[in-house]
Amino acid sequence: MGRYAIIMAAGKGTRMKSSREDISKVSFPILGKPMVGYVLDALKGLNLDRIVTIVGFGGEMTKSIVEKDSEVVWQKEQKGTGHAVMMASDILSEEEGETIICCGDTPLLTGKTLSALLSSHETNHNDLTLMTAIFEDPHGYGRIVKKNGRVVKIVEQKDCSIEEDTIHEVNAGVYVFNNKELFKDLKRLTPNNAAGEYYLTDVISMFVKDGKKVDSFAVSDAKETMGVNDRYNLSKAEKIIRHRINKKWMLAGVSMDDPDTTYIGPDVKLSQDCVIRPNTMILGNSRLGKGNVVGPNSYLENVEVGENNVIEYSHITDSSIGNGNNLGPFLRVRQNCVIENNIHLGNFNELKNVTIKDDTWCMHLSYLGDADIGKNVNIGCGSIIANYDGVNKTHSSIGDNAFIGSGTILISPITVGESSFTGAGSVINKDVSSHDFAIARARQENKEGYADTLKEKALKKASK
Ligand code: UD1
Ligand code: CA
């Protein structure tokens, strides 16, 4: 007996009102992760034998998201949820066991709830268990029609009678089926309904009529079953997921000044005694060690952070940071930067593809690109590494203990040796050896009393 899952993710998502042909509804992101990724994560915890995702509209994008963790099947024309499941027939129809079916647009479902659904199906020896929820406003969902407490059928919104429209128990769109029986009955579906589609939900009444054992499983938290059909739903789902994640981290020892303006991605790892200040987003595969203070107003994506750093008003992506650094306010770091320990960076610096070793300072208004910078270096205000000649990007290095005077322009590729010194305002285009002083600017000339002469000249000109 095997256990399988099918995720239906081929629909266009007309209600998202997008003009793009390449984006499926289920690839819309929540905290940087596509919706369908949340569904896959919930299923992955169940130790299933196979997971199949049905892709169609915008299918290349959906495929690229799910193919690592599931088999992909195409539904070229989207003729309804029943038709979508039929597409998995070639791979699954002969399998002995049970199959969970869920939608790619229900990102709030948890593994815990899916696991409870599966246990209920197994302990009751059902042929079909369908998850239901009670909604105050059931509009848009399929309604559960019961007789003497037992499920009889599901009626879609478009096909509801006035009476059925008042039913508050809805189909959550998650089912566990006896696999072989499911694929047998799918062949009998017809598109006789208001939408002209093959409804998966029509299989339910077939099971009931044939005397198979059908039960409903009422979910304890109805919110989990919310389907994201439009961008308003998307924002509601985002808020719920965000608060779930924030709560988890706060209970694990992370402080958040204002959880309402704190956005932590689902795959981010935080550690004890981190403090996240308001208006901060930490996304992607970011990992933060203990005791970091991040924010206010900071954005981190795919950043590996050690311990005890202070990061304020900064934007940092695809980089790694060691321990005890002071970063920002107003620092931008991108593309494979490695910032080691006890370093001070910001205000108003941009760093790209730079490695910086311990105890270095660069406090104001610099651009540093494509370089290795040693230990205990001081980079003066307004210094620039000119790393681009219009065609090529070139690499430079600055040795330990070097002192780069304010306003130095280092024309890449260049090597500035350890313990060397560049004079303020220099344009350096020749390598500087260790312990040397390099100055490259016009020599100063002072003209005695000439300031007064200049002023007299100017006044005369004005009076003409
Ligand atoms: C569906 C259910 C409804 C339930 C609701 C729960 C049907 C007929 N209706 O309605 O009873 O209350 O979910 O959220 O099943 N899809 C495909 N191929 C298709 C059509 C849809 O893969 O041809 C996918 C979509 O990408 C989506 C899922 O199936 O992930 C559900 O489709 P959607 O159109 O959102 O169905 P609902 O109208 O919400
Ligand atoms: Ca839906």
XYZ file of C-alpha atoms and ligand atoms in Angstrom:
504
model
C 0.000 0.000 0.000
C 1.517 3.258 -1.099
C 0.788 6.863 -0.246
C 0.726 9.463 -2.987
C -0.140 13.101 -3.494
C -1.341 15.213 -6.389
C -1.088 18.996 -6.373
C -3.387 20.711 -8.860
C -1.499 23.748 -10.068
C -2.380 24.212 -13.730
C -5.141 26.815 -13.481
C -4.739 30.262 -14.962
C -5.925 32.137 -11.928
C -8.114 34.523 -13.909
C -9.066 36.316 -10.702
C -5.424 37.409 -10.171
C -6.019 39.739 -13.152
C -2.476 39.493 -14.481
C -1.586 40.385 -18.072
C 1.387 38.023 -17.969
C 1.252 34.702 -19.791
C 4.284 33.220 -18.038
C 3.144 33.379 -14.438
C 0.756 30.832 -12.969
C -1.344 31.727 -9.978
C 0.490 29.247 -7.779
C 3.835 30.926 -8.453
C 2.767 34.212 -6.901
C 5.120 34.652 -3.952
C 4.375 35.029 -0.278
C 7.404 36.349 1.643
C 9.540 35.533 -1.379
C 8.395 31.902 -1.724
C 5.879 30.816 -4.373
C 2.513 29.707 -2.986
C 2.857 26.165 -4.307
C 6.174 25.876 -2.426
C 4.259 26.068 0.864
C 1.931 23.276 -0.253
C 4.889 21.106 -1.261
C 6.610 21.744 2.079
C 3.483 20.653 3.965
C 3.292 17.439 1.890
C 7.004 16.691 2.144
C 6.671 16.109 5.885
C 4.298 13.163 5.306
C 6.822 10.697 3.858
C 4.837 9.980 0.726
C 5.973 7.586 -1.980
C 5.314 9.978 -4.852
C 4.193 13.568 -5.225
C 2.853 14.639 -8.626
C 2.245 18.273 -9.561
C -0.107 19.129 -12.420
C 1.150 22.191 -14.301
C -0.398 24.027 -17.240
C -0.907 27.770 -17.526
C 2.460 29.432 -16.917
C 3.638 25.856 -16.515
C 7.351 26.384 -17.177
C 7.545 28.636 -14.160
C 5.538 26.259 -11.982
C 7.680 23.346 -13.175
C 10.894 25.114 -12.227
C 9.544 25.660 -8.717
C 8.298 22.130 -8.029
C 10.497 19.789 -10.064
C 13.074 19.311 -7.329
C 10.501 17.831 -4.973
C 7.821 16.350 -7.214
C 7.098 14.693 -10.549
C 5.613 17.084 -13.075
C 2.694 16.332 -15.384
C 1.247 18.739 -17.944
C -2.393 19.662 -18.365
C -2.145 21.571 -21.629
C -5.757 22.691 -21.667
C -7.346 23.541 -18.359
C -10.700 21.825 -18.388
C -11.292 21.691 -14.645
C -9.997 20.038 -11.488
C -11.251 16.560 -12.484
C -9.478 16.838 -15.815
C -6.315 18.003 -14.007
C -6.206 14.865 -11.849
C -6.826 12.650 -14.911
C -3.484 13.869 -16.257
C -1.732 11.898 -13.507
C -3.405 8.716 -14.660
C -0.377 7.395 -16.577
C 1.821 7.473 -13.508
C -0.593 6.724 -10.696
C -3.735 4.884 -11.847
C -2.374 1.366 -11.292
C -0.946 2.074 -7.839
C -2.463 0.323 -4.841
C -2.954 2.750 -1.942
C -4.277 6.195 -1.137
C -3.800 9.587 -2.701
C -4.032 13.016 -1.134
C -5.206 15.657 -3.577
C -4.767 19.302 -2.799
C -4.674 22.626 -4.588
C -1.572 24.664 -5.248
C -3.419 27.770 -4.088
C -3.884 26.831 -0.407
C -0.579 27.914 1.121
C -1.860 28.027 4.707
C -2.389 24.275 5.051
C 0.010 22.744 7.546
C 1.660 19.332 7.507
C 0.045 18.705 10.899
C -3.460 19.113 9.478
C -2.697 16.982 6.410
C -1.302 14.286 8.639
C -4.456 14.354 10.805
C -6.576 14.036 7.653
C -4.566 11.023 6.523
C -4.841 9.304 9.927
C -8.568 9.907 10.027
C -8.878 8.347 6.557
C -6.835 5.326 7.569
C -8.350 4.644 11.000
C -11.884 4.883 9.582
C -10.988 2.670 6.592
C -12.556 5.217 4.241
C -12.577 5.186 0.465
C -12.694 8.970 0.501
C -12.152 11.553 3.206
C -12.698 15.168 2.305
C -11.585 18.114 4.347
C -14.274 20.654 5.164
C -14.347 24.017 6.897
C -17.055 26.258 8.266
C -16.848 29.768 6.801
C -18.920 32.730 7.863
C -18.744 33.881 4.249
C -18.707 30.715 2.126
C -19.086 32.541 -1.183
C -16.915 31.113 -3.958
C -16.400 27.699 -2.365
C -18.035 24.364 -3.150
C -20.747 23.603 -0.556
C -21.021 20.325 1.322
C -24.522 18.902 0.966
C -25.303 16.396 3.721
C -28.203 14.086 4.477
C -28.578 12.650 7.991
C -25.121 13.943 8.820
C -23.422 12.176 5.884
C -21.910 13.818 2.826
C -24.052 13.387 -0.281
C -22.397 15.701 -2.778
C -20.514 18.937 -3.342
C -22.187 21.770 -5.221
C -19.999 24.464 -6.749
C -20.828 28.128 -6.211
C -21.885 28.601 -9.824
C -24.308 25.673 -9.599
C -25.792 26.411 -6.142
C -29.550 26.609 -5.642
C -30.775 29.405 -3.353
C -31.002 26.893 -0.542
C -27.525 25.450 -1.147
C -26.096 28.951 -1.234
C -26.875 29.274 2.497
C -24.688 26.293 3.483
C -21.635 27.409 5.472
C -19.718 24.126 5.407
C -17.403 24.240 2.405
C -15.089 21.952 0.497
C -11.516 22.828 1.440
C -10.265 21.269 -1.796
C -8.206 18.631 0.043
C -9.121 14.965 -0.224
C -7.744 11.504 0.462
C -8.961 8.960 -2.088
C -8.611 5.248 -2.549
C -6.268 5.660 -5.488
C -7.532 2.996 -7.893
C -11.200 3.838 -7.312
C -10.464 7.510 -7.941
C -8.949 6.923 -11.363
C -11.763 4.529 -12.299
C -14.433 7.134 -11.541
C -12.591 10.046 -13.177
C -13.290 8.329 -16.512
C -17.029 8.741 -15.869
C -16.917 12.547 -15.352
C -18.838 14.822 -17.700
C -18.706 18.611 -17.963
C -22.426 19.121 -17.330
C -22.337 22.206 -15.148
C -22.401 25.996 -15.247
C -18.661 26.208 -15.900
C -18.565 23.475 -18.557
C -15.654 21.859 -16.679
C -14.789 18.384 -15.446
C -15.264 18.863 -11.694
C -13.247 16.663 -9.372
C -15.990 17.354 -6.845
C -18.470 15.301 -8.908
C -16.483 12.161 -8.059
C -17.692 12.539 -4.474
C -21.347 11.878 -5.317
C -20.281 8.933 -7.514
C -18.532 7.379 -4.515
C -21.599 8.000 -2.336
C -24.016 6.520 -4.879
C -21.849 3.426 -5.291
C -21.949 2.833 -1.530
C -18.273 3.549 -0.920
C -17.248 4.814 2.497
C -17.130 8.618 2.341
C -16.475 10.841 5.366
C -15.792 14.480 5.950
C -12.985 15.733 8.158
C -13.692 19.125 9.707
C -10.515 21.142 10.005
C -10.046 22.776 13.403
C -8.712 26.081 12.070
C -10.774 27.091 9.028
C -8.224 29.762 8.056
C -5.802 27.024 7.001
C -8.008 26.067 4.090
C -8.251 29.526 2.569
C -7.794 29.349 -1.204
C -5.907 32.247 -2.747
C -7.908 33.251 -5.813
C -7.154 36.969 -6.053
C -4.560 39.434 -4.819
C -6.650 40.435 -1.836
C -6.632 36.794 -0.666
C -2.886 36.767 -1.337
C -2.355 39.651 1.060
C -4.525 37.989 3.699
C -2.586 34.730 3.395
C 0.697 36.637 3.597
C -0.342 38.281 6.831
C -1.326 34.988 8.429
C 1.888 33.237 7.359
C 3.976 36.205 8.480
C 2.471 36.206 11.948
C 2.874 32.430 12.238
C 6.570 32.743 11.407
C 7.097 35.741 13.673
C 5.381 34.022 16.584
C 7.535 30.918 16.122
C 10.716 33.007 16.327
C 9.571 35.135 19.241
C 8.771 31.980 21.226
C 12.253 30.709 20.332
C 13.964 33.755 21.884
C 13.982 36.403 19.146
C 12.709 39.905 19.993
C 10.618 41.866 17.520
C 9.789 45.478 18.278
C 6.883 45.435 15.859
C 5.807 42.087 14.388
C 3.329 43.921 12.153
C 6.182 45.421 10.136
C 8.606 42.487 10.374
C 8.826 40.134 7.388
C 10.782 36.900 7.892
C 10.808 34.402 5.002
C 9.706 30.803 5.620
C 13.186 29.372 4.981
C 15.086 31.916 7.090
C 16.804 30.753 10.292
C 17.153 33.133 13.241
C 18.816 32.474 16.601
C 18.367 33.383 20.233
C 18.678 36.968 21.359
C 18.412 38.434 17.911
C 16.467 41.691 17.930
C 14.538 42.624 14.803
C 13.612 46.289 14.635
C 10.595 47.700 12.697
C 10.259 47.748 8.884
C 12.686 44.921 8.316
C 12.571 42.079 5.783
C 14.816 39.008 6.057
C 14.215 36.676 3.142
C 15.532 33.798 1.033
C 18.022 31.447 2.639
C 19.271 33.919 5.206
C 20.741 32.470 8.410
C 21.415 34.621 11.463
C 23.448 33.510 14.483
C 22.886 34.679 18.053
C 22.602 38.240 19.301
C 22.264 40.179 16.038
C 20.337 43.435 16.002
C 18.800 44.077 12.579
C 16.859 47.174 11.564
C 15.070 49.440 11.658
C 14.433 49.647 7.902
C 16.711 46.866 6.722
C 16.488 44.261 3.946
C 18.493 41.026 3.989
C 18.158 38.336 1.324
C 20.320 35.220 1.159
C 22.705 36.497 3.781
C 24.714 34.328 6.175
C 25.230 36.300 9.379
C 27.419 35.253 12.323
C 26.858 36.575 15.835
C 26.467 39.922 17.570
C 26.349 42.228 14.575
C 24.472 45.512 14.419
C 22.845 46.178 11.036
C 20.821 49.399 10.691
C 19.010 50.968 7.722
C 20.812 48.672 5.292
C 20.214 46.555 2.180
C 22.304 43.386 2.015
C 21.963 40.511 -0.462
C 23.802 37.283 -1.408
C 26.681 37.833 1.009
C 28.158 36.635 4.275
C 28.932 38.512 7.452
C 31.060 37.334 10.381
C 30.825 38.434 14.015
C 30.737 41.739 15.862
C 30.418 44.024 12.851
C 28.808 47.439 12.834
C 26.991 47.906 9.559
C 25.047 50.978 8.470
C 23.194 53.172 8.718
C 22.698 53.283 4.937
C 24.906 50.507 3.665
C 24.372 48.516 0.493
C 26.140 45.158 0.131
C 25.559 42.815 -2.791
C 26.867 39.952 -4.927
C 29.132 37.655 -2.918
C 30.633 40.036 -0.397
C 32.429 38.449 2.531
C 32.650 40.714 5.554
C 34.689 39.112 8.302
C 34.787 40.373 11.931
C 34.764 43.647 13.907
C 34.395 45.745 10.808
C 32.714 49.173 10.587
C 30.929 50.017 7.335
C 28.508 52.849 6.491
C 27.205 55.575 6.319
C 26.361 55.518 2.603
C 28.680 52.864 1.195
C 28.106 50.399 -1.594
C 30.066 47.146 -1.695
C 29.961 44.576 -4.478
C 31.917 41.332 -4.651
C 34.382 42.433 -1.989
C 36.122 40.448 0.738
C 37.026 42.471 3.820
C 39.136 41.107 6.642
C 38.950 41.828 10.385
C 39.017 45.284 11.994
C 38.770 47.317 8.809
C 36.903 50.621 8.711
C 35.131 52.338 5.859
C 32.829 54.832 7.429
C 31.482 57.193 4.780
C 30.419 57.540 1.154
C 32.531 54.937 -0.656
C 32.054 52.510 -3.538
C 34.120 49.334 -3.269
C 33.748 46.777 -6.068
C 35.606 43.559 -7.005
C 38.378 43.639 -4.410
C 40.130 41.910 -1.517
C 40.691 44.229 1.395
C 42.979 43.197 4.247
C 42.892 43.531 8.028
C 42.824 46.806 9.915
C 42.589 48.937 6.794
C 41.187 52.449 6.978
C 39.338 53.608 3.899
C 38.780 57.352 4.032
C 35.582 59.147 3.213
C 34.520 59.199 -0.427
C 37.054 56.676 -1.717
C 36.231 54.697 -4.822
C 37.504 51.573 -6.505
C 36.983 52.280 -10.219
C 36.494 48.664 -11.305
C 34.838 49.109 -14.716
C 36.363 50.427 -17.949
C 33.092 50.342 -19.841
C 33.689 46.780 -20.998
C 35.591 44.806 -18.346
C 35.292 44.475 -14.585
C 38.714 44.108 -12.966
C 39.925 43.082 -9.537
C 42.031 44.977 -6.969
C 43.582 44.288 -3.597
C 44.461 46.375 -0.574
C 46.909 44.867 1.967
C 46.639 44.728 5.770
C 47.022 47.987 7.720
C 46.856 50.172 4.611
C 45.504 53.704 4.952
C 43.486 54.950 1.990
C 43.225 58.734 2.239
C 39.851 60.411 1.783
C 38.732 60.815 -1.792
C 41.231 58.318 -3.213
C 40.269 56.765 -6.526
C 41.906 53.387 -7.056
C 41.835 52.533 -10.749
C 41.421 48.799 -11.062
C 43.220 46.428 -11.502
C 45.578 47.626 -8.795
C 47.467 46.336 -5.782
C 48.012 48.527 -2.760
C 50.534 46.858 -0.448
C 50.241 46.310 3.292
C 50.932 49.255 5.595
C 51.011 51.633 2.639
C 49.354 55.054 2.538
C 47.618 57.013 -0.211
C 47.308 60.769 0.030
C 43.802 62.250 0.154
C 42.394 63.098 -3.256
C 44.813 60.851 -5.145
C 43.980 59.042 -8.354
C 46.070 55.902 -8.056
C 46.729 53.931 -11.247
C 50.107 52.366 -10.425
C 50.588 49.615 -7.833
C 51.764 50.840 -4.417
C 54.344 48.702 -2.614
C 54.109 47.805 1.054
C 55.023 50.627 3.454
C 55.150 53.221 0.601
C 53.302 56.508 0.468
C 51.595 57.331 -2.841
C 50.323 60.750 -3.720
C 48.899 61.593 -7.138
C 47.434 65.077 -7.332
C 48.603 68.501 -8.540
C 51.111 70.107 -6.164
C 49.663 73.039 -4.210
C 50.809 76.616 -4.804
C 49.988 79.473 -2.344
C 49.968 83.067 -3.738
C 50.481 85.706 -1.096
C 47.552 88.176 -0.715
C 46.058 87.117 -4.016
C 42.641 86.344 -2.450
C 42.079 90.112 -1.945
C 43.164 90.871 -5.530
C 40.652 88.342 -6.833
C 37.880 89.951 -4.824
C 38.706 93.450 -6.125
C 38.638 92.139 -9.689
C 35.241 90.599 -9.136
C 33.787 93.774 -7.629
C 35.043 95.861 -10.571
C 33.423 93.458 -13.018
C 30.104 93.730 -11.167
C 30.070 97.558 -11.214
C 30.568 97.827 -14.999
C -12.156 24.412 -5.924
C -13.281 23.367 -5.698
C -14.223 23.900 -4.637
C -13.462 24.197 -3.363
C -12.259 25.128 -3.631
C -11.377 25.167 -2.400
C -13.651 22.178 -7.821
C -14.519 22.057 -9.026
N -13.976 23.117 -6.942
O -12.792 25.598 -6.418
O -15.237 22.937 -4.364
O -14.334 24.782 -2.403
O -11.461 24.627 -4.711
O -10.348 26.094 -2.513
O -12.734 21.401 -7.667
N -6.673 23.647 -11.518
C -5.976 22.890 -12.435
N -6.533 22.658 -13.659
C -7.775 23.113 -14.003
C -8.472 23.898 -13.063
C -7.900 24.140 -11.824
O -4.865 22.438 -12.168
O -8.198 22.837 -15.138
C -6.027 23.918 -10.205
C -5.794 25.394 -9.937
O -4.506 25.792 -10.362
C -5.961 25.500 -8.424
C -6.851 24.329 -8.082
O -6.894 23.467 -9.206
O -4.729 25.347 -7.745
C -8.299 24.780 -7.751
O -8.815 25.471 -8.868
P -9.672 26.780 -8.684
O -10.080 27.251 -10.023
O -9.002 27.727 -7.783
O -10.957 26.149 -7.977
P -11.993 26.870 -7.047
O -12.970 27.617 -7.875
O -11.318 27.600 -5.963
Ca -9.159 28.186 -5.477
